JSON list of C-alpha atoms in Angstrom, two decimals:
[
{"chain": "A", "resi": 1, "resn": "MET", "atom": "CA", "xyz": [-1.71, 44.18, 45.75]},
{"chain": "A", "resi": 2, "resn": "HIS", "atom": "CA", "xyz": [-2.07, 40.48, 44.90]},
{"chain": "A", "resi": 3, "resn": "GLU", "atom": "CA", "xyz": [1.22, 38.57, 44.65]},
{"chain": "A", "resi": 4, "resn": "ASP", "atom": "CA", "xyz": [0.60, 37.66, 41.01]},
{"chain": "A", "resi": 5, "resn": "ASP", "atom": "CA", "xyz": [0.05, 41.31, 40.02]},
{"chain": "A", "resi": 6, "resn": "PHE", "atom": "CA", "xyz": [3.11, 42.40, 41.99]},
{"chain": "A", "resi": 7, "resn": "TYR", "atom": "CA", "xyz": [5.40, 39.97, 40.18]},
{"chain": "A", "resi": 8, "resn": "ALA", "atom": "CA", "xyz": [3.88, 40.79, 36.82]},
{"chain": "A", "resi": 9, "resn": "ARG", "atom": "CA", "xyz": [4.40, 44.56, 37.23]},
{"chain": "A", "resi": 10, "resn": "TRP", "atom": "CA", "xyz": [7.84, 44.29, 38.77]},
{"chain": "A", "resi": 11, "resn": "TYR", "atom": "CA", "xyz": [9.22, 41.93, 36.12]},
{"chain": "A", "resi": 12, "resn": "LYS", "atom": "CA", "xyz": [7.60, 43.95, 33.34]},
{"chain": "A", "resi": 13, "resn": "MET", "atom": "CA", "xyz": [9.42, 47.01, 34.66]},
{"chain": "A", "resi": 14, "resn": "ILE", "atom": "CA", "xyz": [12.85, 45.38, 34.90]},
{"chain": "A", "resi": 15, "resn": "SER", "atom": "CA", "xyz": [12.44, 43.54, 31.59]},
{"chain": "A", "resi": 16, "resn": "ARG", "atom": "CA", "xyz": [12.40, 46.90, 29.79]},
{"chain": "A", "resi": 17, "resn": "ARG", "atom": "CA", "xyz": [16.06, 47.29, 30.77]},
{"chain": "A", "resi": 18, "resn": "GLY", "atom": "CA", "xyz": [17.04, 43.74, 29.85]},
{"chain": "A", "resi": 19, "resn": "ARG", "atom": "CA", "xyz": [17.32, 41.65, 26.73]},
{"chain": "A", "resi": 20, "resn": "PRO", "atom": "CA", "xyz": [14.27, 40.37, 24.79]},
{"chain": "A", "resi": 21, "resn": "PRO", "atom": "CA", "xyz": [12.70, 37.29, 26.38]},
{"chain": "A", "resi": 22, "resn": "ALA", "atom": "CA", "xyz": [14.49, 34.08, 25.34]},
{"chain": "A", "resi": 23, "resn": "TYR", "atom": "CA", "xyz": [11.42, 31.90, 24.87]},
{"chain": "A", "resi": 24, "resn": "ASP", "atom": "CA", "xyz": [9.08, 30.78, 22.12]},
{"chain": "A", "resi": 25, "resn": "ARG", "atom": "CA", "xyz": [5.86, 32.66, 22.86]},
{"chain": "A", "resi": 26, "resn": "GLU", "atom": "CA", "xyz": [3.71, 30.55, 20.56]},
{"chain": "A", "resi": 27, "resn": "ALA", "atom": "CA", "xyz": [4.97, 27.29, 22.08]},
{"chain": "A", "resi": 28, "resn": "ALA", "atom": "CA", "xyz": [4.50, 28.69, 25.58]},
{"chain": "A", "resi": 29, "resn": "LEU", "atom": "CA", "xyz": [0.91, 29.73, 24.81]},
{"chain": "A", "resi": 30, "resn": "MET", "atom": "CA", "xyz": [0.12, 26.29, 23.44]},
{"chain": "A", "resi": 31, "resn": "ALA", "atom": "CA", "xyz": [1.50, 24.71, 26.61]},
{"chain": "A", "resi": 32, "resn": "ILE", "atom": "CA", "xyz": [-0.44, 27.14, 28.81]},
{"chain": "A", "resi": 33, "resn": "ALA", "atom": "CA", "xyz": [-3.61, 26.37, 26.85]},
{"chain": "A", "resi": 34, "resn": "GLU", "atom": "CA", "xyz": [-3.08, 22.65, 27.44]},
{"chain": "A", "resi": 35, "resn": "ALA", "atom": "CA", "xyz": [-2.66, 23.23, 31.18]},
{"chain": "A", "resi": 36, "resn": "PHE", "atom": "CA", "xyz": [-5.93, 25.15, 31.32]},
{"chain": "A", "resi": 37, "resn": "ARG", "atom": "CA", "xyz": [-7.67, 22.66, 29.03]},
{"chain": "A", "resi": 38, "resn": "LEU", "atom": "CA", "xyz": [-6.59, 19.80, 31.28]},
{"chain": "A", "resi": 39, "resn": "ARG", "atom": "CA", "xyz": [-7.46, 21.37, 34.63]},
{"chain": "A", "resi": 40, "resn": "GLY", "atom": "CA", "xyz": [-9.86, 24.22, 33.89]},
{"chain": "A", "resi": 41, "resn": "TYR", "atom": "CA", "xyz": [-9.23, 27.86, 34.75]},
{"chain": "A", "resi": 42, "resn": "ALA", "atom": "CA", "xyz": [-9.88, 27.72, 38.49]},
{"chain": "A", "resi": 43, "resn": "ALA", "atom": "CA", "xyz": [-8.12, 24.43, 39.20]},
{"chain": "A", "resi": 44, "resn": "ALA", "atom": "CA", "xyz": [-4.95, 25.04, 37.17]},
{"chain": "A", "resi": 45, "resn": "SER", "atom": "CA", "xyz": [-2.23, 26.17, 39.56]},
{"chain": "A", "resi": 46, "resn": "LEU", "atom": "CA", "xyz": [0.48, 28.64, 38.63]},
{"chain": "A", "resi": 47, "resn": "ASP", "atom": "CA", "xyz": [3.09, 25.96, 39.29]},
{"chain": "A", "resi": 48, "resn": "GLU", "atom": "CA", "xyz": [1.33, 23.63, 36.85]},
{"chain": "A", "resi": 49, "resn": "ILE", "atom": "CA", "xyz": [1.10, 26.36, 34.23]},
{"chain": "A", "resi": 50, "resn": "ALA", "atom": "CA", "xyz": [4.76, 27.32, 34.67]},
{"chain": "A", "resi": 51, "resn": "SER", "atom": "CA", "xyz": [5.84, 23.69, 34.46]},
{"chain": "A", "resi": 52, "resn": "ALA", "atom": "CA", "xyz": [3.80, 23.14, 31.29]},
{"chain": "A", "resi": 53, "resn": "ALA", "atom": "CA", "xyz": [5.30, 26.24, 29.68]},
{"chain": "A", "resi": 54, "resn": "GLY", "atom": "CA", "xyz": [8.84, 25.33, 30.79]},
{"chain": "A", "resi": 55, "resn": "MET", "atom": "CA", "xyz": [9.21, 28.68, 32.55]},
{"chain": "A", "resi": 56, "resn": "ASN", "atom": "CA", "xyz": [9.69, 29.73, 36.15]},
{"chain": "A", "resi": 57, "resn": "ARG", "atom": "CA", "xyz": [6.95, 31.77, 37.76]},
{"chain": "A", "resi": 58, "resn": "PRO", "atom": "CA", "xyz": [8.71, 35.17, 37.55]},
{"chain": "A", "resi": 59, "resn": "SER", "atom": "CA", "xyz": [9.43, 34.65, 33.84]},
{"chain": "A", "resi": 60, "resn": "LEU", "atom": "CA", "xyz": [5.85, 33.51, 33.29]},
{"chain": "A", "resi": 61, "resn": "PHE", "atom": "CA", "xyz": [4.48, 36.66, 34.96]},
{"chain": "A", "resi": 62, "resn": "ALA", "atom": "CA", "xyz": [6.88, 38.85, 33.01]},
{"chain": "A", "resi": 63, "resn": "ALA", "atom": "CA", "xyz": [5.79, 37.34, 29.71]},
{"chain": "A", "resi": 64, "resn": "PHE", "atom": "CA", "xyz": [2.04, 37.04, 30.21]},
{"chain": "A", "resi": 65, "resn": "GLY", "atom": "CA", "xyz": [0.91, 38.88, 33.34]},
{"chain": "A", "resi": 66, "resn": "ASN", "atom": "CA", "xyz": [-1.29, 37.34, 36.02]},
{"chain": "A", "resi": 67, "resn": "LYS", "atom": "CA", "xyz": [-3.23, 34.10, 35.78]},
{"chain": "A", "resi": 68, "resn": "LYS", "atom": "CA", "xyz": [-6.29, 35.62, 34.12]},
{"chain": "A", "resi": 69, "resn": "ALA", "atom": "CA", "xyz": [-4.14, 37.42, 31.57]},
{"chain": "A", "resi": 70, "resn": "MET", "atom": "CA", "xyz": [-2.46, 34.08, 30.79]},
{"chain": "A", "resi": 71, "resn": "TYR", "atom": "CA", "xyz": [-5.85, 32.45, 30.35]},
{"chain": "A", "resi": 72, "resn": "LEU", "atom": "CA", "xyz": [-7.22, 35.18, 28.07]},
{"chain": "A", "resi": 73, "resn": "ALA", "atom": "CA", "xyz": [-4.05, 35.07, 25.97]},
{"chain": "A", "resi": 74, "resn": "ALA", "atom": "CA", "xyz": [-4.35, 31.28, 25.74]},
{"chain": "A", "resi": 75, "resn": "LEU", "atom": "CA", "xyz": [-8.00, 31.58, 24.67]},
{"chain": "A", "resi": 76, "resn": "GLU", "atom": "CA", "xyz": [-7.13, 34.05, 21.92]},
{"chain": "A", "resi": 77, "resn": "ASP", "atom": "CA", "xyz": [-4.24, 31.93, 20.66]},
{"chain": "A", "resi": 78, "resn": "TYR", "atom": "CA", "xyz": [-6.44, 28.82, 20.74]},
{"chain": "A", "resi": 79, "resn": "ARG", "atom": "CA", "xyz": [-9.08, 30.64, 18.67]},
{"chain": "A", "resi": 80, "resn": "ARG", "atom": "CA", "xyz": [-6.38, 31.62, 16.17]},
{"chain": "A", "resi": 81, "resn": "ARG", "atom": "CA", "xyz": [-5.13, 28.05, 15.81]},
{"chain": "A", "resi": 82, "resn": "MET", "atom": "CA", "xyz": [-8.64, 26.68, 15.44]},
{"chain": "A", "resi": 83, "resn": "ARG", "atom": "CA", "xyz": [-9.42, 29.33, 12.83]},
{"chain": "A", "resi": 84, "resn": "GLU", "atom": "CA", "xyz": [-6.35, 28.28, 10.85]},
{"chain": "A", "resi": 85, "resn": "ALA", "atom": "CA", "xyz": [-7.40, 24.64, 11.10]},
{"chain": "A", "resi": 86, "resn": "VAL", "atom": "CA", "xyz": [-11.02, 24.98, 10.00]},
{"chain": "A", "resi": 87, "resn": "SER", "atom": "CA", "xyz": [-11.38, 28.16, 7.92]},
{"chain": "A", "resi": 88, "resn": "PRO", "atom": "CA", "xyz": [-9.85, 26.66, 4.74]},
{"chain": "A", "resi": 89, "resn": "VAL", "atom": "CA", "xyz": [-12.42, 23.86, 4.90]},
{"chain": "A", "resi": 90, "resn": "LEU", "atom": "CA", "xyz": [-15.35, 26.27, 5.06]},
{"chain": "A", "resi": 91, "resn": "GLU", "atom": "CA", "xyz": [-13.88, 28.27, 2.20]},
{"chain": "A", "resi": 92, "resn": "SER", "atom": "CA", "xyz": [-13.54, 25.18, -0.01]},
{"chain": "A", "resi": 93, "resn": "GLU", "atom": "CA", "xyz": [-15.83, 24.18, -2.84]},
{"chain": "A", "resi": 94, "resn": "GLY", "atom": "CA", "xyz": [-18.18, 21.22, -2.83]},
{"chain": "A", "resi": 95, "resn": "ALA", "atom": "CA", "xyz": [-21.63, 20.15, -1.74]},
{"chain": "A", "resi": 96, "resn": "LEU", "atom": "CA", "xyz": [-22.72, 21.70, 1.54]},
{"chain": "A", "resi": 97, "resn": "ALA", "atom": "CA", "xyz": [-23.06, 18.33, 3.29]},
{"chain": "A", "resi": 98, "resn": "ASP", "atom": "CA", "xyz": [-19.51, 17.37, 2.26]},
{"chain": "A", "resi": 99, "resn": "VAL", "atom": "CA", "xyz": [-18.07, 20.71, 3.36]},
{"chain": "A", "resi": 100, "resn": "LEU", "atom": "CA", "xyz": [-19.81, 20.57, 6.75]},
{"chain": "A", "resi": 101, "resn": "THR", "atom": "CA", "xyz": [-18.65, 16.99, 7.25]},
{"chain": "A", "resi": 102, "resn": "ARG", "atom": "CA", "xyz": [-15.05, 18.00, 6.51]},
{"chain": "A", "resi": 103, "resn": "PHE", "atom": "CA", "xyz": [-15.46, 20.98, 8.82]},
{"chain": "A", "resi": 104, "resn": "PHE", "atom": "CA", "xyz": [-16.48, 18.75, 11.71]},
{"chain": "A", "resi": 105, "resn": "ASP", "atom": "CA", "xyz": [-13.70, 16.28, 10.89]},
{"chain": "A", "resi": 106, "resn": "ALA", "atom": "CA", "xyz": [-11.20, 19.14, 11.18]},
{"chain": "A", "resi": 107, "resn": "VAL", "atom": "CA", "xyz": [-12.74, 20.37, 14.43]},
{"chain": "A", "resi": 108, "resn": "ILE", "atom": "CA", "xyz": [-12.77, 16.88, 15.93]},
{"chain": "A", "resi": 109, "resn": "GLY", "atom": "CA", "xyz": [-9.13, 16.35, 14.98]},
{"chain": "A", "resi": 110, "resn": "PHE", "atom": "CA", "xyz": [-8.32, 19.64, 16.72]},
{"chain": "A", "resi": 111, "resn": "TYR", "atom": "CA", "xyz": [-10.33, 18.70, 19.82]},
{"chain": "A", "resi": 112, "resn": "CYS", "atom": "CA", "xyz": [-8.62, 15.30, 20.10]},
{"chain": "A", "resi": 113, "resn": "GLU", "atom": "CA", "xyz": [-5.07, 16.66, 19.94]},
{"chain": "A", "resi": 114, "resn": "GLY", "atom": "CA", "xyz": [-2.98, 17.18, 23.06]},
{"chain": "A", "resi": 115, "resn": "VAL", "atom": "CA", "xyz": [-3.26, 15.88, 26.60]},
{"chain": "A", "resi": 116, "resn": "ALA", "atom": "CA", "xyz": [-6.83, 16.98, 27.28]},
{"chain": "A", "resi": 117, "resn": "PRO", "atom": "CA", "xyz": [-9.66, 16.35, 24.81]},
{"chain": "A", "resi": 118, "resn": "GLY", "atom": "CA", "xyz": [-12.36, 18.93, 24.15]},
{"chain": "A", "resi": 119, "resn": "CYS", "atom": "CA", "xyz": [-12.36, 22.64, 23.38]},
{"chain": "A", "resi": 120, "resn": "LEU", "atom": "CA", "xyz": [-10.43, 25.04, 25.60]},
{"chain": "A", "resi": 121, "resn": "VAL", "atom": "CA", "xyz": [-13.05, 27.75, 25.08]},
{"chain": "A", "resi": 122, "resn": "LEU", "atom": "CA", "xyz": [-16.29, 25.77, 25.16]},
{"chain": "A", "resi": 123, "resn": "CYS", "atom": "CA", "xyz": [-15.19, 23.36, 27.89]},
{"chain": "A", "resi": 124, "resn": "THR", "atom": "CA", "xyz": [-13.57, 25.81, 30.34]},
{"chain": "A", "resi": 125, "resn": "ALA", "atom": "CA", "xyz": [-14.79, 29.36, 29.64]},
{"chain": "A", "resi": 126, "resn": "THR", "atom": "CA", "xyz": [-18.44, 28.39, 30.10]},
{"chain": "A", "resi": 127, "resn": "ALA", "atom": "CA", "xyz": [-17.78, 27.69, 33.79]},
{"chain": "A", "resi": 128, "resn": "GLU", "atom": "CA", "xyz": [-16.14, 31.08, 34.38]},
{"chain": "A", "resi": 129, "resn": "ALA", "atom": "CA", "xyz": [-18.22, 33.33, 32.11]},
{"chain": "A", "resi": 130, "resn": "PRO", "atom": "CA", "xyz": [-21.13, 33.96, 34.54]},
{"chain": "A", "resi": 131, "resn": "ALA", "atom": "CA", "xyz": [-18.76, 35.58, 37.04]},
{"chain": "A", "resi": 132, "resn": "ASP", "atom": "CA", "xyz": [-16.24, 37.26, 34.73]},
{"chain": "A", "resi": 133, "resn": "ASP", "atom": "CA", "xyz": [-17.16, 39.72, 31.99]},
{"chain": "A", "resi": 134, "resn": "GLU", "atom": "CA", "xyz": [-13.84, 39.43, 30.12]},
{"chain": "A", "resi": 135, "resn": "ILE", "atom": "CA", "xyz": [-14.06, 35.66, 29.91]},
{"chain": "A", "resi": 136, "resn": "ALA", "atom": "CA", "xyz": [-17.74, 35.95, 28.95]},
{"chain": "A", "resi": 137, "resn": "ASP", "atom": "CA", "xyz": [-16.78, 38.34, 26.15]},
{"chain": "A", "resi": 138, "resn": "ALA", "atom": "CA", "xyz": [-14.13, 35.90, 24.89]},
{"chain": "A", "resi": 139, "resn": "LEU", "atom": "CA", "xyz": [-16.66, 33.06, 24.92]},
{"chain": "A", "resi": 140, "resn": "THR", "atom": "CA", "xyz": [-19.29, 35.13, 23.10]},
{"chain": "A", "resi": 141, "resn": "ALA", "atom": "CA", "xyz": [-16.76, 36.30, 20.51]},
{"chain": "A", "resi": 142, "resn": "THR", "atom": "CA", "xyz": [-15.72, 32.72, 19.82]},
{"chain": "A", "resi": 143, "resn": "VAL", "atom": "CA", "xyz": [-19.27, 31.45, 19.34]},
{"chain": "A", "resi": 144, "resn": "ASP", "atom": "CA", "xyz": [-20.20, 34.48, 17.22]},
{"chain": "A", "resi": 145, "resn": "GLU", "atom": "CA", "xyz": [-17.16, 34.01, 14.99]},
{"chain": "A", "resi": 146, "resn": "ILE", "atom": "CA", "xyz": [-17.88, 30.33, 14.39]},
{"chain": "A", "resi": 147, "resn": "GLU", "atom": "CA", "xyz": [-21.54, 31.06, 13.67]},
{"chain": "A", "resi": 148, "resn": "ALA", "atom": "CA", "xyz": [-20.62, 33.85, 11.25]},
{"chain": "A", "resi": 149, "resn": "GLN", "atom": "CA", "xyz": [-18.22, 31.58, 9.36]},
{"chain": "A", "resi": 150, "resn": "LEU", "atom": "CA", "xyz": [-20.82, 28.85, 9.13]},
{"chain": "A", "resi": 151, "resn": "SER", "atom": "CA", "xyz": [-23.51, 31.31, 8.02]},
{"chain": "A", "resi": 152, "resn": "ALA", "atom": "CA", "xyz": [-21.25, 32.63, 5.27]},
{"chain": "A", "resi": 153, "resn": "ARG", "atom": "CA", "xyz": [-20.59, 29.14, 3.91]},
{"chain": "A", "resi": 154, "resn": "ILE", "atom": "CA", "xyz": [-24.17, 27.90, 4.27]},
{"chain": "A", "resi": 155, "resn": "GLY", "atom": "CA", "xyz": [-25.42, 31.06, 2.56]},
{"chain": "A", "resi": 156, "resn": "ARG", "atom": "CA", "xyz": [-23.49, 30.11, -0.58]},
{"chain": "A", "resi": 157, "resn": "ASP", "atom": "CA", "xyz": [-25.83, 27.12, -1.03]},
{"chain": "A", "resi": 158, "resn": "GLU", "atom": "CA", "xyz": [-29.00, 28.13, -2.84]},
{"chain": "A", "resi": 159, "resn": "ALA", "atom": "CA", "xyz": [-30.99, 25.27, -1.31]},
{"chain": "A", "resi": 160, "resn": "ALA", "atom": "CA", "xyz": [-29.92, 25.96, 2.27]},
{"chain": "A", "resi": 161, "resn": "GLY", "atom": "CA", "xyz": [-33.19, 27.58, 3.33]},
{"chain": "A", "resi": 162, "resn": "ASP", "atom": "CA", "xyz": [-32.96, 29.13, 6.81]},
{"chain": "A", "resi": 163, "resn": "VAL", "atom": "CA", "xyz": [-29.28, 30.06, 6.79]},
{"chain": "A", "resi": 164, "resn": "ALA", "atom": "CA", "xyz": [-29.20, 31.61, 10.27]},
{"chain": "A", "resi": 165, "resn": "GLY", "atom": "CA", "xyz": [-31.16, 28.75, 11.81]},
{"chain": "A", "resi": 166, "resn": "LEU", "atom": "CA", "xyz": [-28.96, 26.11, 10.20]},
{"chain": "A", "resi": 167, "resn": "ALA", "atom": "CA", "xyz": [-25.80, 27.91, 11.32]},
{"chain": "A", "resi": 168, "resn": "GLN", "atom": "CA", "xyz": [-27.12, 28.01, 14.89]},
{"chain": "A", "resi": 169, "resn": "LEU", "atom": "CA", "xyz": [-27.91, 24.31, 14.67]},
{"chain": "A", "resi": 170, "resn": "MET", "atom": "CA", "xyz": [-24.36, 23.55, 13.51]},
{"chain": "A", "resi": 171, "resn": "VAL", "atom": "CA", "xyz": [-22.96, 25.57, 16.42]},
{"chain": "A", "resi": 172, "resn": "SER", "atom": "CA", "xyz": [-25.12, 23.53, 18.79]},
{"chain": "A", "resi": 173, "resn": "LEU", "atom": "CA", "xyz": [-23.77, 20.35, 17.20]},
{"chain": "A", "resi": 174, "resn": "LEU", "atom": "CA", "xyz": [-20.24, 21.70, 17.64]},
{"chain": "A", "resi": 175, "resn": "ILE", "atom": "CA", "xyz": [-20.85, 22.36, 21.33]},
{"chain": "A", "resi": 176, "resn": "GLY", "atom": "CA", "xyz": [-22.24, 18.86, 21.76]},
{"chain": "A", "resi": 177, "resn": "ILE", "atom": "CA", "xyz": [-19.14, 17.41, 20.11]},
{"chain": "A", "resi": 178, "resn": "ALA", "atom": "CA", "xyz": [-16.87, 19.46, 22.40]},
{"chain": "A", "resi": 179, "resn": "VAL", "atom": "CA", "xyz": [-18.67, 18.15, 25.48]},
{"chain": "A", "resi": 180, "resn": "GLN", "atom": "CA", "xyz": [-18.59, 14.55, 24.23]},
{"chain": "A", "resi": 181, "resn": "ALA", "atom": "CA", "xyz": [-14.88, 14.84, 23.46]},
{"chain": "A", "resi": 182, "resn": "ARG", "atom": "CA", "xyz": [-14.31, 16.18, 26.96]},
{"chain": "A", "resi": 183, "resn": "ALA", "atom": "CA", "xyz": [-16.27, 13.22, 28.37]},
{"chain": "A", "resi": 184, "resn": "GLY", "atom": "CA", "xyz": [-13.95, 10.80, 26.61]},
{"chain": "A", "resi": 185, "resn": "ALA", "atom": "CA", "xyz": [-15.72, 9.86, 23.36]},
{"chain": "A", "resi": 186, "resn": "ASP", "atom": "CA", "xyz": [-13.20, 8.67, 20.81]},
{"chain": "A", "resi": 187, "resn": "GLU", "atom": "CA", "xyz": [-12.57, 10.33, 17.48]},
{"chain": "A", "resi": 188, "resn": "SER", "atom": "CA", "xyz": [-14.49, 7.77, 15.41]},
{"chain": "A", "resi": 189, "resn": "ALA", "atom": "CA", "xyz": [-17.58, 8.06, 17.63]},
{"chain": "A", "resi": 190, "resn": "LEU", "atom": "CA", "xyz": [-17.46, 11.85, 17.40]},
{"chain": "A", "resi": 191, "resn": "LYS", "atom": "CA", "xyz": [-17.25, 11.70, 13.61]},
{"chain": "A", "resi": 192, "resn": "ARG", "atom": "CA", "xyz": [-20.25, 9.36, 13.45]},
{"chain": "A", "resi": 193, "resn": "PHE", "atom": "CA", "xyz": [-22.21, 11.78, 15.64]},
{"chain": "A", "resi": 194, "resn": "ALA", "atom": "CA", "xyz": [-21.21, 14.72, 13.44]},
{"chain": "A", "resi": 195, "resn": "ARG", "atom": "CA", "xyz": [-22.22, 12.94, 10.24]},
{"chain": "A", "resi": 196, "resn": "ALA", "atom": "CA", "xyz": [-25.58, 12.01, 11.72]},
{"chain": "A", "resi": 197, "resn": "GLY", "atom": "CA", "xyz": [-26.10, 15.61, 12.85]},
{"chain": "A", "resi": 198, "resn": "VAL", "atom": "CA", "xyz": [-25.26, 17.07, 9.45]},
{"chain": "A", "resi": 199, "resn": "ALA", "atom": "CA", "xyz": [-27.51, 14.55, 7.67]},
{"chain": "A", "resi": 200, "resn": "ALA", "atom": "CA", "xyz": [-30.41, 15.28, 10.00]},
{"chain": "A", "resi": 201, "resn": "ALA", "atom": "CA", "xyz": [-29.98, 19.04, 9.71]},
{"chain": "A", "resi": 202, "resn": "LEU", "atom": "CA", "xyz": [-29.88, 18.89, 5.91]},
{"chain": "A", "resi": 203, "resn": "ARG", "atom": "CA", "xyz": [-32.59, 16.21, 5.83]},
{"chain": "A", "resi": 204, "resn": "GLN", "atom": "CA", "xyz": [-30.42, 13.80, 3.93]},
{"chain": "A", "resi": 205, "resn": "PRO", "atom": "CA", "xyz": [-30.07, 10.03, 4.32]},
{"chain": "A", "resi": 206, "resn": "LEU", "atom": "CA", "xyz": [-27.02, 8.77, 6.19]}
]
């Protein structure tokens, strides 16, 4: 049995007889996500993850399981936080171009927070997905969810035309923004790129 799995199972067993864990799970997941976002899944060491979360390794294993379980939990929590940040924008009223612009502003603000720019899912899961079905499923679910939300909002505009095609184009723009953020583009440059992309997609003047 791998050392990580051993610790995870052993501490899960003894924790049943102890008191509830004295830690903030949401804060720990955010810290774990930042460690993975900074270093990537493969390069992030357990010591780095534990240090970011403010937990020792045994406590980390007891709370989250092995490294992959930590990563999958961080991906899911990251998706939840992004959903909370951008869903209200897509549900708001207004011209489609304005709503999409505000959507990308919200996404860019989210991508530029923390110690490592870019998207945890789009900038780290893509490297692991070809070799790991669970990570691939998490990546696919994220992209599908974003596309579905965009399709729903675009479909409310009578002049939108090809709703599915436009939603796919917006997802592609989103991925491009995530990569540019990861490469170091600043927030203002990313917003200019997003505005140009929305204008081109909707065939509107800048």
